[in-house]
Tab-separated table of C-alpha atoms in Angstrom:
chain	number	residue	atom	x	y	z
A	896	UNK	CA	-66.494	-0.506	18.643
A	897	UNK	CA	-70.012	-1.825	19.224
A	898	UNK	CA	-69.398	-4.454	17.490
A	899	UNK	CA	-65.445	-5.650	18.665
A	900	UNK	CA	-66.991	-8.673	20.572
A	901	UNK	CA	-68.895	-9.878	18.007
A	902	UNK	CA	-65.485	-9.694	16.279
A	903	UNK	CA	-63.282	-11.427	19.165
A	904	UNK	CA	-65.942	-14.444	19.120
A	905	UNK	CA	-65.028	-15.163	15.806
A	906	UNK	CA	-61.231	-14.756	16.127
A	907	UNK	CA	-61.680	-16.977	19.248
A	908	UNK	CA	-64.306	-19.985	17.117
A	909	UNK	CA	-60.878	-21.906	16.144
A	910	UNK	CA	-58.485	-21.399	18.431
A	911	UNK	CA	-56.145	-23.597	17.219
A	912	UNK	CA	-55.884	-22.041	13.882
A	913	UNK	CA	-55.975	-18.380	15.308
A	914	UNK	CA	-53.584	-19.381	17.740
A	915	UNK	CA	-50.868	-20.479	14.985
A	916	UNK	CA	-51.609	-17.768	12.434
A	917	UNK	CA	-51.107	-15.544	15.379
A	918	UNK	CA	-47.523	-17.227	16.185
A	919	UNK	CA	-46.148	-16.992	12.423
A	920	UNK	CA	-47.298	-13.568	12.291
A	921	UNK	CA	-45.172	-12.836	15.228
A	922	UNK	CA	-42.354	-14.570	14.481
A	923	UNK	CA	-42.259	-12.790	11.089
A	924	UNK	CA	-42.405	-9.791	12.842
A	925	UNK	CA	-39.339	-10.639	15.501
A	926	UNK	CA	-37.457	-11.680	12.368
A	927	UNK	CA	-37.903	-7.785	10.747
A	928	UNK	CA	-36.918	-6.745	13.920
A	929	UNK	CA	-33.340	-8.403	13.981
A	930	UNK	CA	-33.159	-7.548	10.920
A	931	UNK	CA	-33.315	-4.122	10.889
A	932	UNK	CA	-31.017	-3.915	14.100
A	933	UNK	CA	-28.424	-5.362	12.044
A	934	UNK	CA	-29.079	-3.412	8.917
A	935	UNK	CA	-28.849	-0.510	11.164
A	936	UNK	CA	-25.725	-1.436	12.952
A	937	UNK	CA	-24.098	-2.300	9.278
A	938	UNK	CA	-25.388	0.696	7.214
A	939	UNK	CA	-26.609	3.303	10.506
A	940	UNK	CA	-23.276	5.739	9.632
A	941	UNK	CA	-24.838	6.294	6.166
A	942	UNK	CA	-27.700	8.322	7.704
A	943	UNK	CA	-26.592	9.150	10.931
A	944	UNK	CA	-23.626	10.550	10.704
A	945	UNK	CA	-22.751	14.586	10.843
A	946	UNK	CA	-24.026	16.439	7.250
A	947	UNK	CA	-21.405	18.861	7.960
A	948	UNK	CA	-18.639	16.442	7.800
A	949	UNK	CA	-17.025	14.620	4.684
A	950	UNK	CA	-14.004	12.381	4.092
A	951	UNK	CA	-11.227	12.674	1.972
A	952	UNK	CA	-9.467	9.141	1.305
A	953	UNK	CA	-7.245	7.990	-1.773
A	954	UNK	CA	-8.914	8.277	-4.985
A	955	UNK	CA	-7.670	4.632	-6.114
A	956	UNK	CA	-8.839	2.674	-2.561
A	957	UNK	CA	-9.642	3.295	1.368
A	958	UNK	CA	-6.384	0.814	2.209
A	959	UNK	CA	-4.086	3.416	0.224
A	960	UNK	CA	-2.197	6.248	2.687
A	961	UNK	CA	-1.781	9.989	1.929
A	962	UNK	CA	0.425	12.431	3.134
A	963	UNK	CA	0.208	14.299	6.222
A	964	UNK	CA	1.000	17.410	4.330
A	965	UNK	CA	-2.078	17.314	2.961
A	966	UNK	CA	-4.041	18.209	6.146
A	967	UNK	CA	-2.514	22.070	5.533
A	968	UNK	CA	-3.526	22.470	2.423
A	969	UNK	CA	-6.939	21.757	3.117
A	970	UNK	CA	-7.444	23.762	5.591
A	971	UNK	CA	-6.309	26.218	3.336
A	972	UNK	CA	-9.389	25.438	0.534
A	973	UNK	CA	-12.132	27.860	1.068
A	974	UNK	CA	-15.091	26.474	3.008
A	975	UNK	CA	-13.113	23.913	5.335
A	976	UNK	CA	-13.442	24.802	8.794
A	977	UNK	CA	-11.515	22.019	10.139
A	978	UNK	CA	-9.600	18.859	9.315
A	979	UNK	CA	-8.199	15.832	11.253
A	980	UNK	CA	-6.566	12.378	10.319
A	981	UNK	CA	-6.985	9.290	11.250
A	982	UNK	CA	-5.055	5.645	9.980
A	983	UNK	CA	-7.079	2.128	10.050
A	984	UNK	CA	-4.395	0.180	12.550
A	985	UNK	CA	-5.921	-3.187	12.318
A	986	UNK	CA	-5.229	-4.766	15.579
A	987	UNK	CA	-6.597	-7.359	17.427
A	988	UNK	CA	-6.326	-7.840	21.308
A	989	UNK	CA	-5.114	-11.772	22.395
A	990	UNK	CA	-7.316	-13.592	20.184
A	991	UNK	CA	-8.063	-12.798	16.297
A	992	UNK	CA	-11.578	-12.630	16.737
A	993	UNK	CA	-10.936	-9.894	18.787
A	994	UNK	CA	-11.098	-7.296	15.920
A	995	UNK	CA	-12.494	-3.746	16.494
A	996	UNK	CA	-11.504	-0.322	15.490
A	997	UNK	CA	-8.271	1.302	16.916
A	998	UNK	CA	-6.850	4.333	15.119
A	999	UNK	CA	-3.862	6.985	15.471
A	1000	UNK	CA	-5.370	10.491	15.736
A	1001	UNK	CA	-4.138	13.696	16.908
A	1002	UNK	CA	-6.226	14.082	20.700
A	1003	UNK	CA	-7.195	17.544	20.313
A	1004	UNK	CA	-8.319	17.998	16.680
A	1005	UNK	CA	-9.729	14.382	16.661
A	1006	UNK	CA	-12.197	15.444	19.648
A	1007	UNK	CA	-12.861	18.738	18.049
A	1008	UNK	CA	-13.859	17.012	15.173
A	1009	UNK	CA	-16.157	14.480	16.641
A	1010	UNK	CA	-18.167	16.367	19.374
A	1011	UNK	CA	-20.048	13.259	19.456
A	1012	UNK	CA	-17.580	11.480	21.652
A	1013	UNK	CA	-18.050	12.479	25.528
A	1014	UNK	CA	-14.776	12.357	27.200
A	1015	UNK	CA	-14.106	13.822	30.858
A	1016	UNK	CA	-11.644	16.519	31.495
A	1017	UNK	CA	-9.179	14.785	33.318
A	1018	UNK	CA	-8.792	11.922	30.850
A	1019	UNK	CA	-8.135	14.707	28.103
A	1020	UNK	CA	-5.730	16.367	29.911
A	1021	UNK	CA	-3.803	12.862	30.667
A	1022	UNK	CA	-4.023	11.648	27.269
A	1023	UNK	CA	-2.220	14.906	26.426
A	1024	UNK	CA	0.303	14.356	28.551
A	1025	UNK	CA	1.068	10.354	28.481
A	1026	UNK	CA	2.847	9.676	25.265
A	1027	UNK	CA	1.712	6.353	25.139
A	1028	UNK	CA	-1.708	7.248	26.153
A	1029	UNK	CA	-5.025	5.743	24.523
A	1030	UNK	CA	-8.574	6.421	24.856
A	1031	UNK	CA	-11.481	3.610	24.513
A	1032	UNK	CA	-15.029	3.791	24.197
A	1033	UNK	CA	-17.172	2.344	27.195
A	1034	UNK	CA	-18.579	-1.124	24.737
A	1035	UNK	CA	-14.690	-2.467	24.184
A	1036	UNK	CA	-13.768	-1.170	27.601
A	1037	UNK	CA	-16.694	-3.258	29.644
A	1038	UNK	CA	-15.918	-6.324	27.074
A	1039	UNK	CA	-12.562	-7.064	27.787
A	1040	UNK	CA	-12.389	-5.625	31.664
A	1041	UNK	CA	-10.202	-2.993	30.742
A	1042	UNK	CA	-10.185	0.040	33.690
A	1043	UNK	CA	-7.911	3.525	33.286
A	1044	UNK	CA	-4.118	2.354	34.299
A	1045	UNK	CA	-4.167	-0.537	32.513
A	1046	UNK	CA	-1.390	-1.289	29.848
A	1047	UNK	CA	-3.010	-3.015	27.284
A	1048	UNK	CA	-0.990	-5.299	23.869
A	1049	UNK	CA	-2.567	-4.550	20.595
A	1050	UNK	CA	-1.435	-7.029	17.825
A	1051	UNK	CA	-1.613	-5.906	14.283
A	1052	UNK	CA	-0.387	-7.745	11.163
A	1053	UNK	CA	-0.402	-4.297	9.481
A	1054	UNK	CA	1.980	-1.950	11.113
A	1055	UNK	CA	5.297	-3.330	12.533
A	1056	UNK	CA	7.559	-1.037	14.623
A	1057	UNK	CA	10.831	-0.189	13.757
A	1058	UNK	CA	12.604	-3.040	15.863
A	1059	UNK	CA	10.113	-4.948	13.785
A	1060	UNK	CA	7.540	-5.895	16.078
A	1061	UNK	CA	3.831	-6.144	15.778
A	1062	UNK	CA	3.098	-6.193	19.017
A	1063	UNK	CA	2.062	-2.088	20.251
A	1064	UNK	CA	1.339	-1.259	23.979
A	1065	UNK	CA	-1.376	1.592	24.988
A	1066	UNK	CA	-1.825	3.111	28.203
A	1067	UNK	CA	-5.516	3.438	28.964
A	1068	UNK	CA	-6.175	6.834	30.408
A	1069	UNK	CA	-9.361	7.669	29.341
A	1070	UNK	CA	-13.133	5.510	28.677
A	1071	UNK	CA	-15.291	7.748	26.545
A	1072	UNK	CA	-18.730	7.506	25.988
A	1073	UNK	CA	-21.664	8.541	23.635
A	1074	UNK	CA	-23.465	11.262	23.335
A	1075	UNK	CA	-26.542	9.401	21.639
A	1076	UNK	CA	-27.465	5.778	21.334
A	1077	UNK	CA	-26.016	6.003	17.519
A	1078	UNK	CA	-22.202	6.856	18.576
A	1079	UNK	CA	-20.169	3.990	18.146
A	1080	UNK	CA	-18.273	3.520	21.451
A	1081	UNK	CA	-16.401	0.621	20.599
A	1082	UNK	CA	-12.810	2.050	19.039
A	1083	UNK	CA	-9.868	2.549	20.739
A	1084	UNK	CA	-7.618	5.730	19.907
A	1085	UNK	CA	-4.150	6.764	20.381
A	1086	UNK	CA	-1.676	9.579	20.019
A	1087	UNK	CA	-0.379	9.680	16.012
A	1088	UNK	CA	2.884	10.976	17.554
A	1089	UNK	CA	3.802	7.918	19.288
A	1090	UNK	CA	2.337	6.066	16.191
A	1091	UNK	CA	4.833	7.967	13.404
A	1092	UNK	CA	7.853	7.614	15.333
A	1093	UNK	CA	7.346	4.401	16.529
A	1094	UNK	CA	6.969	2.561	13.174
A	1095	UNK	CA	8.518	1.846	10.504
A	1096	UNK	CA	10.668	4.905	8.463
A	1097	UNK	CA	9.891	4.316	5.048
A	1098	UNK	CA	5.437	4.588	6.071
A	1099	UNK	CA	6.083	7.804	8.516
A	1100	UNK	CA	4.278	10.395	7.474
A	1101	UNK	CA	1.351	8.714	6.043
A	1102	UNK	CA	-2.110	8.124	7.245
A	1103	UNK	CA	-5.384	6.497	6.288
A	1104	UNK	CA	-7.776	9.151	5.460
A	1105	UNK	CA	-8.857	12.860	6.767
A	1106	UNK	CA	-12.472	14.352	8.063
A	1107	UNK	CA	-12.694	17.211	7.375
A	1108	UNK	CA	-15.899	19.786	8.595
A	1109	UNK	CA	-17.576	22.024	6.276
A	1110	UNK	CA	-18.324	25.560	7.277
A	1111	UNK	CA	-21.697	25.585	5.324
A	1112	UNK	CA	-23.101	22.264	4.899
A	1113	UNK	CA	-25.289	23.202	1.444
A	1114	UNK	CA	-22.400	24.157	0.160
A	1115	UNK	CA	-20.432	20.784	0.727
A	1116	UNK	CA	-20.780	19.599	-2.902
A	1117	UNK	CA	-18.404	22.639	-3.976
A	1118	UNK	CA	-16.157	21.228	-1.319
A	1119	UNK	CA	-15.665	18.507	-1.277
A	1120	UNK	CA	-15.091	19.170	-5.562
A	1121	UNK	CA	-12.915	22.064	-4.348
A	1122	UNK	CA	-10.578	19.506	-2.333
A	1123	UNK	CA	-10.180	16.503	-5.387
A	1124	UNK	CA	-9.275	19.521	-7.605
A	1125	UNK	CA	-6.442	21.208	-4.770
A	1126	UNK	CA	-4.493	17.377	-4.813
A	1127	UNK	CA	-5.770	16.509	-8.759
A	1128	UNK	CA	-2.761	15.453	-10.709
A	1129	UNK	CA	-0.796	14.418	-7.694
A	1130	UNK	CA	1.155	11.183	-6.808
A	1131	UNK	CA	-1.840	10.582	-4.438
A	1132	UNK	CA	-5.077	11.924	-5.667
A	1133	UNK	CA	-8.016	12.079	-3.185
A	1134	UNK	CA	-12.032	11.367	-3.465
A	1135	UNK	CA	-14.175	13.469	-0.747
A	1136	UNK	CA	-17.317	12.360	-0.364
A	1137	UNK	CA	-20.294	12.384	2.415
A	1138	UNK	CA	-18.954	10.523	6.055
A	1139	UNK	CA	-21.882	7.875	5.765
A	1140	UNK	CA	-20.842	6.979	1.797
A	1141	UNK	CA	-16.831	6.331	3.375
A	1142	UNK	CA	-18.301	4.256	6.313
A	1143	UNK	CA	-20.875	2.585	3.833
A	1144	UNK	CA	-18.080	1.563	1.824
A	1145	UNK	CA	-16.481	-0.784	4.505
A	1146	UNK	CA	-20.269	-2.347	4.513
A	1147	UNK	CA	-20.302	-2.653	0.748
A	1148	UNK	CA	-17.333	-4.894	1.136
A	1149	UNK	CA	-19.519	-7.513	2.840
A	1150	UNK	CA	-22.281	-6.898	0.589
A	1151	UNK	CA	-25.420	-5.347	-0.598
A	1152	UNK	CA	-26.884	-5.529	3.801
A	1153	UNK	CA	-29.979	-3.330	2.180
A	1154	UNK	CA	-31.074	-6.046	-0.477
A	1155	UNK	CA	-29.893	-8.919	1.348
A	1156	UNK	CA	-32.542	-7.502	3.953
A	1157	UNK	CA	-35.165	-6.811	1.614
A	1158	UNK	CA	-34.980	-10.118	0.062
A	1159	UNK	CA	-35.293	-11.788	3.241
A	1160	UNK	CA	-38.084	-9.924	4.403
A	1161	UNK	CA	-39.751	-9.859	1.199
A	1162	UNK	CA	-39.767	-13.847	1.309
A	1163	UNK	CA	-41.082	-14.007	4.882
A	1164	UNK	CA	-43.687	-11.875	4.276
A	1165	UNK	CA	-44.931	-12.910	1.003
A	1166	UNK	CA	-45.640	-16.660	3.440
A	1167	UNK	CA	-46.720	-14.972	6.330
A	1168	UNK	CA	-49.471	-13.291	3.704
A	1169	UNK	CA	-50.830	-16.575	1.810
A	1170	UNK	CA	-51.145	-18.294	5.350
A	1171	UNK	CA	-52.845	-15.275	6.974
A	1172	UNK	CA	-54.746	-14.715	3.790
A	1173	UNK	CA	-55.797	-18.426	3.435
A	1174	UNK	CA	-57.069	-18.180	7.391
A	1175	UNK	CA	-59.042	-15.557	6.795
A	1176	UNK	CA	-60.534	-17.052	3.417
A	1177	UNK	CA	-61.463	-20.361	5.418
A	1178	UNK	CA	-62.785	-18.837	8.104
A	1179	UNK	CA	-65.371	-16.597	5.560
A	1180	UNK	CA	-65.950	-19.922	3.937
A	1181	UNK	CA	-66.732	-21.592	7.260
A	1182	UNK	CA	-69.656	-18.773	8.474
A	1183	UNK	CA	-71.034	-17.945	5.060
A	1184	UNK	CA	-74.602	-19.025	6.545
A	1185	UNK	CA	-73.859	-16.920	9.673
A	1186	UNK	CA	-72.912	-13.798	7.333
A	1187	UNK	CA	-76.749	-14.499	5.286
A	1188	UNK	CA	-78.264	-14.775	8.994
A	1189	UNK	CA	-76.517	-10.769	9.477
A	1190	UNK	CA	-77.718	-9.512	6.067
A	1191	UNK	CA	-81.088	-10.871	6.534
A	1192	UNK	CA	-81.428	-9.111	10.202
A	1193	UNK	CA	-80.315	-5.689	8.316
A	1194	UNK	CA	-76.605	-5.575	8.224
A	1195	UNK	CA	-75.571	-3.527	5.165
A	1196	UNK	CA	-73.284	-5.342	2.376
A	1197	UNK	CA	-70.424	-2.416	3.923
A	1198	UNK	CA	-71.056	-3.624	7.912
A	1199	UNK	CA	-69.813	-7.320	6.379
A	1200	UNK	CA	-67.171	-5.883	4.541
A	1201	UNK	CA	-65.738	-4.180	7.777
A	1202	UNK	CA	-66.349	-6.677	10.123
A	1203	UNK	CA	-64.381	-9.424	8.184
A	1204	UNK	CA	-61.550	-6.802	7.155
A	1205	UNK	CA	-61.616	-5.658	11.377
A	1206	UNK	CA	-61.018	-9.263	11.813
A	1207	UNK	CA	-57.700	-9.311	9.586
A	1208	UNK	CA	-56.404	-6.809	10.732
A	1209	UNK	CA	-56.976	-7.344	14.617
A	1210	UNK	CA	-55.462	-10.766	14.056
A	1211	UNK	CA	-52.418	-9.308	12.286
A	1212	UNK	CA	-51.919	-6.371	14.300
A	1213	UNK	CA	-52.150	-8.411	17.572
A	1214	UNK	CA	-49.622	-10.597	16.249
A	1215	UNK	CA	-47.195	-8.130	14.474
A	1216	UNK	CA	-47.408	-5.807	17.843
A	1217	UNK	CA	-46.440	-8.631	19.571
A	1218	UNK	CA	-43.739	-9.580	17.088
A	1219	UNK	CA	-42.275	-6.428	17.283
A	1220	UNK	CA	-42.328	-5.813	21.086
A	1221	UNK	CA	-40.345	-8.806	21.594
A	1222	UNK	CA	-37.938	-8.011	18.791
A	1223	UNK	CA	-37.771	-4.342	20.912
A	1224	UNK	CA	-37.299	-6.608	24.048
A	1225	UNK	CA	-34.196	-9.006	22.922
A	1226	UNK	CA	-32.440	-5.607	21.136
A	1227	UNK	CA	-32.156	-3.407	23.684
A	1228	UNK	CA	-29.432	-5.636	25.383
A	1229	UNK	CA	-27.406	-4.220	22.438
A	1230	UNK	CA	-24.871	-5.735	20.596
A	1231	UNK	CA	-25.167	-9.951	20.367
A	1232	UNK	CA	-22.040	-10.370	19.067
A	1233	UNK	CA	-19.825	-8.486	21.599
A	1234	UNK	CA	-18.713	-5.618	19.971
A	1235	UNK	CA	-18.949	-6.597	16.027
A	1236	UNK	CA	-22.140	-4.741	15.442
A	1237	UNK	CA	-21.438	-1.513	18.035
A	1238	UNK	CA	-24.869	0.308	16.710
A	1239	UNK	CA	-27.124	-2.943	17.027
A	1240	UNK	CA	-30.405	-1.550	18.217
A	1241	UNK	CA	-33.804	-1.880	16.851
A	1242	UNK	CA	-34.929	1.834	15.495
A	1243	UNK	CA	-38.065	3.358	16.693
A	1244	UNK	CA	-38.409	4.618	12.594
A	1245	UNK	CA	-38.136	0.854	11.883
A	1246	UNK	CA	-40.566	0.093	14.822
A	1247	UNK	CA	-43.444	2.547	13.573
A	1248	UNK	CA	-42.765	1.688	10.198
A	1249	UNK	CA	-43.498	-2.199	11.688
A	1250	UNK	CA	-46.754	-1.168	13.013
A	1251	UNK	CA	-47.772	0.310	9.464
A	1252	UNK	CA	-46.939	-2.992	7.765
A	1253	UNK	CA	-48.748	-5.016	10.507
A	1254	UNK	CA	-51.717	-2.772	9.450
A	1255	UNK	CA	-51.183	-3.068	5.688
A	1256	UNK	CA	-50.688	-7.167	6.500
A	1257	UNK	CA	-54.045	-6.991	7.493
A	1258	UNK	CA	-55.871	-5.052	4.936
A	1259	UNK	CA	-54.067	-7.159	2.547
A	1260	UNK	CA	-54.658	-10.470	3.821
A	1261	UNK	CA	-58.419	-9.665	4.638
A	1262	UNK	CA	-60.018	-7.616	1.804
A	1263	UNK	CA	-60.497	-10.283	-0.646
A	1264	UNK	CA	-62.562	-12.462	2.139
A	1265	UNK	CA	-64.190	-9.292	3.095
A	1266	UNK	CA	-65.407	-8.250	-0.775
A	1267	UNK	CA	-66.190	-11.932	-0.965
A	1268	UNK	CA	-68.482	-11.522	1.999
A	1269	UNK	CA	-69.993	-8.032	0.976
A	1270	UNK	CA	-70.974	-9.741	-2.682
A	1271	UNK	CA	-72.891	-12.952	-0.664
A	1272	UNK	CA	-76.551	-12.882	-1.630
A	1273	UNK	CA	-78.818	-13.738	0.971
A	1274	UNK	CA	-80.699	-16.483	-0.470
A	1275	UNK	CA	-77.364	-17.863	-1.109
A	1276	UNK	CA	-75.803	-18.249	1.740
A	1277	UNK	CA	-79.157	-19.383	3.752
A	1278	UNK	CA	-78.809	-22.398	1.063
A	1279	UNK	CA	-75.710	-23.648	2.146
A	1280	UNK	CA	-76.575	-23.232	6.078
């Protein structure tokens, strides 16, 4: 530390050029930032999402149905604790860009299943008894001024009703909420009941896929085999696998959000590192007398080498802190997009791991100046003063 303003001074000899190196470092760093938000609001469920849970769709695709009369017979498979349905509805409220998750579910086992979802007493107890009843998480519910009482049109170009509209009304009785910052509170749910009835005969008794809870969760492998072997051989054959593959799957249909990502970042920072690298180079090349004058006085070859490399990495951890502080800032507001990216925060694993690669920036970017610097012979660089 004896020796930090000696380093400042020479951070601080060209301004200028500090002063911009410092600004692309933090941009780069704001950048990563919104990036990982959005990975993490695209690909969070594959992680996050309960290890004790799997889903069981159609073996073929996600958009095929199976049978109610499945749910039964898996409860019956050894190892399943629980099981609950729920159907992909589609619908979009007054305006098609309006799209966000609504699904038919059956109240009580839906909420057993997902313990994740707060919802108050009295709005359980009227969903139960209001036919038409529907529950909405507090994102949706704040975005389109929705308040319990309301009746709210859903239009879907999936499921018509058997006087062959597509137009469904929902009561809202309930506005749930989270219990962490990685529940999704942006889907509306209603009563399957009113669903099955309501549309038309020749899709009732059908739905989307089922979650189903493990009682062991080593032992969901055997499972989740267990379950594709019970319906194997059937008109409608099933493939259970992990909650976060099923949710990643609706991601994979945009694309590869991991690579994409990667690629991006990979590009920024491989720029950010020849113009931090380059500063620091310069700025060796610019003081090589100055660096003689501190080996002649006694500095050891290893003082130079640290005192250039402290300099790289001051620069690029000042700037990448910075960076990622203001990426922290303009995330926590949540979701930019109002409501198409419900888990868009920046991750404090993504933050540390931001700090590390702020640090490895500068080690990077600064140990060839620094070796360069250790290797100056005295008589050398008092030549060129």
């Amino acid at each position: 530390m004896k020796f930090a303003f000696l380093i400042w001074s020479n951070l601080r000899r060209k301004k200028l050029r500090t002063a911009l190196t410092f600004l692309s470092i933090a941009v780069a760093f704001v950048l990563f930032g919104f990036l990982s938000a959005i990975r993490h609001a695209l690909t969070g469920g594959v992680s996050l999402e309960g290890a004790d849970r799997l889903v069981v769709r159609h073996k073929v695709s996600i958009i095929q149905l199976l049978p109610v009369s499945y749910q039964q017979r898996m409860l019956q498979i050894p190892g399943v604790a629980a099981a609950a349905h729920l159907t992909w509805f589609g619908g979009t409220y007054q305006d098609p860009k309006n799209l966000f998750m609504q699904a038919p579910v059956v109240p009580e086992e839906f909420l057993d299943m997902y313990p994740e979802i707060l919802l108050p007493a009295e709005a359980k107890k009227a969903w139960l008894a209001t036919r038409t009843g529907a529950i909405v998480g507090r994102k949706s519910a704040e975005r389109y001024g929705w308040k319990i009482g309301d009746r709210v049109p859903i239009q879907t170009s999936i499921w018509a009703k058997s006087d062959g509209s597509y137009t469904w009304e929902f009561d809202i009785v309930g506005i749930f909420d989270g219990k962490n910052q990685n529940t999704d509170t942006t889907p509306l749910y209603f009563r399957y009941d009113y669903f099955d009835e309501s549309r038309q005969e020749m899709v009732r008794g059908l739905v989307g896929w089922y979650s189903i809870r493990v009682k062991d969760p080593a032992q969901a492998a055997g499972v989740a085999r267990r379950v594709d072997q019970e319906f194997q051989n059937s008109p409608a054959e099933t493939k259970t696998e992990p909650e976060g593959a099923f949710v990643q799957g609706f991601v994979n249909q945009i694309g590869n959000i991991t690579l994409i990502t990667a690629a991006i970042l990979a590009a920024v920072f491989f720029t950010i590192l020849i113009v931090t690298g380059n500063t620091m180079a310069q700025a060796v090349r610019e003081r090589t007398g100055e660096l003689g004058v501190l080996k002649a006085v006694g500095f050891a070859s290893s003082q130079v080498l640290l005192l250039v490399l402290a300099e790289s990495c001051l620069l690029a951890v000042l700037g990448g802190l910075s960076g990622l502080g203001l990426a922290r800032l303009l995330t926590a507001g949540g979701d930019p997009t109002g409501g198409r990216l419900p888990l868009f925060h920046f991750p404090t694993r993504d933050l540390l791991a931001g700090v590390g690669l702020s640090v490895g920036l500068g080690v990077v970017t600064g140990i060839f100046p620094a070796l360069q610097a250790m290797r100056l012979r005295v008589a050398d660089a008092l030549r060129r003063m």
